[in-house]
PDB file of C-alpha atoms in Angstrom:
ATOM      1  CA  UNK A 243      14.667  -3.985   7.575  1.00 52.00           C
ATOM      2  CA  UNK A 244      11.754  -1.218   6.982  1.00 57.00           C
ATOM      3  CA  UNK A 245       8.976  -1.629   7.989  1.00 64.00           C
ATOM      4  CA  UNK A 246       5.444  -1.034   6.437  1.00 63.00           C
ATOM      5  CA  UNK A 247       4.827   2.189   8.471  1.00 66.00           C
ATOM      6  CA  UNK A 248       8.198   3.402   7.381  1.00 64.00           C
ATOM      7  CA  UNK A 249       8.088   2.422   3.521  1.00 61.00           C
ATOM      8  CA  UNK A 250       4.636   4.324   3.833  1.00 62.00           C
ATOM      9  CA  UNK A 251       5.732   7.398   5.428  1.00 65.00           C
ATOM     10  CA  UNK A 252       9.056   7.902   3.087  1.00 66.00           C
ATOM     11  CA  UNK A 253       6.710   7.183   0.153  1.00 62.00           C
ATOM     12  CA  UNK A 254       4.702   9.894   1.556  1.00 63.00           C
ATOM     13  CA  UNK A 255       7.412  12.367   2.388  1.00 65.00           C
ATOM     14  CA  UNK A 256       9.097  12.131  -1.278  1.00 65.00           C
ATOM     15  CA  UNK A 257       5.823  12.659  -3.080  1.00 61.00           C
ATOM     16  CA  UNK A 258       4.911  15.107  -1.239  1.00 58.00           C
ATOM     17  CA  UNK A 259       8.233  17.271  -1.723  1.00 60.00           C
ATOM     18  CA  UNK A 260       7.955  16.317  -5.294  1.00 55.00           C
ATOM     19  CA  UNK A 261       4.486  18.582  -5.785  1.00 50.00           C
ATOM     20  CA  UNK A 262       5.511  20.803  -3.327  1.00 52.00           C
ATOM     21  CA  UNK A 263       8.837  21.483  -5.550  1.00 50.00           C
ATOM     22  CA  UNK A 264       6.373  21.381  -8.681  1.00 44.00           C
ATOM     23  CA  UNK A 265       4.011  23.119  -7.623  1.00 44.00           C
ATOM     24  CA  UNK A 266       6.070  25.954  -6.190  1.00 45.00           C
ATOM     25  CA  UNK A 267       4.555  25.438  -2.387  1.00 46.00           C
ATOM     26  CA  UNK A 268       6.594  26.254   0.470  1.00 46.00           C
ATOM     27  CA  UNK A 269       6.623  22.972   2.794  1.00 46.00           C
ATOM     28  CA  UNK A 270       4.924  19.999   2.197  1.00 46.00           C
ATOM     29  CA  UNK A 271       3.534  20.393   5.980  1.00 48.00           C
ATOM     30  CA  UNK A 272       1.913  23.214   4.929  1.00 48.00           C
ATOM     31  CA  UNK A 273      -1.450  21.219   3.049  1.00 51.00           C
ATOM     32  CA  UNK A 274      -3.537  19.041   5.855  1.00 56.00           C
ATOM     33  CA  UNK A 275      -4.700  17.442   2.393  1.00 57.00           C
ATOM     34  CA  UNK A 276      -1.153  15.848   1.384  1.00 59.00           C
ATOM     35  CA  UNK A 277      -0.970  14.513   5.144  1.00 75.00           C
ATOM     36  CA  UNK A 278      -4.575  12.574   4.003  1.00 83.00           C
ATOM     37  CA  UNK A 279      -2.602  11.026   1.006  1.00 78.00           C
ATOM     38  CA  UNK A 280       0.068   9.643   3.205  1.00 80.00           C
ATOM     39  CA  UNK A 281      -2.207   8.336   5.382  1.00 85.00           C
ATOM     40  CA  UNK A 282      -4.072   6.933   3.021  1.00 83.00           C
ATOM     41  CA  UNK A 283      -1.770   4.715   1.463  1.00 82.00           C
ATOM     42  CA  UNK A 284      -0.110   4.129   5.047  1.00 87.00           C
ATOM     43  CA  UNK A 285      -3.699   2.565   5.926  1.00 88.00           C
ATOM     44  CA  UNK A 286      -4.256   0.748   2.652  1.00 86.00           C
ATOM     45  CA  UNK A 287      -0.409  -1.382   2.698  1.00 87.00           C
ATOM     46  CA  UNK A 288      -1.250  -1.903   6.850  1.00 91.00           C
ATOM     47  CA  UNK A 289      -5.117  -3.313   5.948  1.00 90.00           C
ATOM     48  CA  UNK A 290      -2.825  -5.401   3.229  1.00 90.00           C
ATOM     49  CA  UNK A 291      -0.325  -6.512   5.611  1.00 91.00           C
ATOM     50  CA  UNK A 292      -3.165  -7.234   8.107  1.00 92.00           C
ATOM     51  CA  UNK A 293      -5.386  -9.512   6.427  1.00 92.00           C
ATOM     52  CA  UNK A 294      -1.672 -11.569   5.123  1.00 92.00           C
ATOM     53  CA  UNK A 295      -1.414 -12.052   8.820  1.00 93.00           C
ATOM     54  CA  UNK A 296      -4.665 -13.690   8.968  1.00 93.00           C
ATOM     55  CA  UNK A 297      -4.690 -15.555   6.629  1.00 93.00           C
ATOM     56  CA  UNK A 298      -1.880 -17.583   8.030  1.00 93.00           C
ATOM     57  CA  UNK A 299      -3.378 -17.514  10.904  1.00 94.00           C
ATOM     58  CA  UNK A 300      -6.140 -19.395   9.902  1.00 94.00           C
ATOM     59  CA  UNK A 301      -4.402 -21.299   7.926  1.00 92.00           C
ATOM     60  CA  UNK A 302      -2.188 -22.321  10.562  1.00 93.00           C
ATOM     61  CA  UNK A 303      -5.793 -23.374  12.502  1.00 93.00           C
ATOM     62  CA  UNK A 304      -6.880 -25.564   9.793  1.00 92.00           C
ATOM     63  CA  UNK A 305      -3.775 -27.469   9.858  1.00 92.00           C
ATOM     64  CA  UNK A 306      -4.247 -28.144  13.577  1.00 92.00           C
ATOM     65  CA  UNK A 307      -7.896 -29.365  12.546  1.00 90.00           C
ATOM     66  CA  UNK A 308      -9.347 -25.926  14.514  1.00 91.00           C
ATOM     67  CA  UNK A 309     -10.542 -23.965  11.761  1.00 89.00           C
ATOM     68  CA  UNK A 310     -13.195 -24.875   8.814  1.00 90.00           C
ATOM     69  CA  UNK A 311     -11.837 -24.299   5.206  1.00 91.00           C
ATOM     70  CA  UNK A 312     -14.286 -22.118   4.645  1.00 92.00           C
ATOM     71  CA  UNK A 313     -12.802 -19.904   6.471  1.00 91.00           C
ATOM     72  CA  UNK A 314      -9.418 -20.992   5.425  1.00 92.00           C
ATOM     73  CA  UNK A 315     -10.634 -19.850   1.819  1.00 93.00           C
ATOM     74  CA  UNK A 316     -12.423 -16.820   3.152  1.00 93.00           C
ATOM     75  CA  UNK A 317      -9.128 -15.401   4.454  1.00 92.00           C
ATOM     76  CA  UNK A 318      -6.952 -16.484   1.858  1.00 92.00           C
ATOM     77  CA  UNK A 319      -9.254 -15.004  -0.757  1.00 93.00           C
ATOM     78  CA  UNK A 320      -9.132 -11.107   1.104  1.00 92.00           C
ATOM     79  CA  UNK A 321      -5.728 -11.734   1.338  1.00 91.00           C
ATOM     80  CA  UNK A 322      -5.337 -12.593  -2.457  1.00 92.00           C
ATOM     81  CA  UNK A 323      -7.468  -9.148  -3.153  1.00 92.00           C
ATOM     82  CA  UNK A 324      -5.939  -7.007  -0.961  1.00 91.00           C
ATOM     83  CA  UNK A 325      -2.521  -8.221  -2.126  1.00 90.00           C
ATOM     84  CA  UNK A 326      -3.442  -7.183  -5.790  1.00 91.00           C
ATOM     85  CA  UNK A 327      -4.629  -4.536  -4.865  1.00 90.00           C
ATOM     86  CA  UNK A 328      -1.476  -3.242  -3.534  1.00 89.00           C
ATOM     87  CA  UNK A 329       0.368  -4.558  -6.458  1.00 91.00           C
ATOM     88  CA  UNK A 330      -1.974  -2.552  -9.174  1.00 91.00           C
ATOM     89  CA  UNK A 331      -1.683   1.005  -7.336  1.00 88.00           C
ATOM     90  CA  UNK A 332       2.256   0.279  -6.804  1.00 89.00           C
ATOM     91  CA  UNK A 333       2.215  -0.524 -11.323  1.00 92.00           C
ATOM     92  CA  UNK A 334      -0.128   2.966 -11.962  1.00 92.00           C
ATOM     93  CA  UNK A 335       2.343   5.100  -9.589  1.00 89.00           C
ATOM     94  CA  UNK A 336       5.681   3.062 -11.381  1.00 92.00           C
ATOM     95  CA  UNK A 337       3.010   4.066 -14.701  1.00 94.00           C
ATOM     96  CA  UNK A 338       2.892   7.813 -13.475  1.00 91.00           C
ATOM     97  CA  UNK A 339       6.475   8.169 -12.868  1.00 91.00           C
ATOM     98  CA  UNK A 340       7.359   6.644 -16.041  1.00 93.00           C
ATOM     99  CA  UNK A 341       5.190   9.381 -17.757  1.00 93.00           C
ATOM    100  CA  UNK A 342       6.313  12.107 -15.818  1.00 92.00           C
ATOM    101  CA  UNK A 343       9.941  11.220 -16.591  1.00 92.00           C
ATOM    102  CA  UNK A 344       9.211  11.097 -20.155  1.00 92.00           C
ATOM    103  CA  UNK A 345       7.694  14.305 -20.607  1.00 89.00           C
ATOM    104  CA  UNK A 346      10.128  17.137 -22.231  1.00 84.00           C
ATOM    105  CA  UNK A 347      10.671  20.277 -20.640  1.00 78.00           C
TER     106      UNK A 347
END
C-alpha cells in the first residue's frame, strides 16, 4: 500500500515531466521552482492526513471520558476542512486534465 509521501512524490514526478515535455525543458530537476510544487502538495495531503489522526485521537479520549467535546468538535471540524480541502484541489487538477485532454492539436 502507498503511502502519502509516495502518492505525493509520484504526483509530483509525473507533473513535472509533463511541463517539462511541454514545455520543451531538459529535466524536470533542472527548476528549484517545480521541486516547491511537489513539496507543496506533499505538505498539504501530510497536514490532511495529520489532523485525521487527531481527530481520532481525541475522539478516542472523549470516549474514555478524558477529553471535552469541545475539543472533540474542534478536531473533527479541522479535520472535516482539511479533508475538503484535499478533495476540491484533487476535482480542479481531475478539472485541468480533463481540459487539457480535450484540447485539439
Amino acid at each position: 500500500m502507498a503511502t502519502i509521501t509516495q502518492a505525493a512524490n509520484a504526483y509530483s514526478a509525473t507533473a513535472l515531466n509533463a511541463v517539462s515535455k511541454v514545455a520543451g525543458v531538459g529535466s524536470p530537476t533542472d527548476d528549484n521552482s517545480t521541486g516547491a510544487f511537489g513539496a507543496l502538495v506533499k505538505q498539504g495531503l501530510q497536514n490532511a492526513v495529520d489532523l485525521q489522526h487527531k481527530s481520532e485521537t481525541v475522539s478516542a479520549k472523549a470516549l474514555a471520558g478524558k477529553a471535552d467535546m469541545t475539543d472533540v468538535l474542534q478536531a473533527v471540524t479541522d479535520a472535516e476542512m482539511a479533508l475538503n480541502t484535499v478533495i476540491a484541489v484533487r476535482d480542479k487538477v481531475v478539472q485541468a486534465y480533463n481540459n487539457i485532454m480535450s484540447e485539439q492539436i
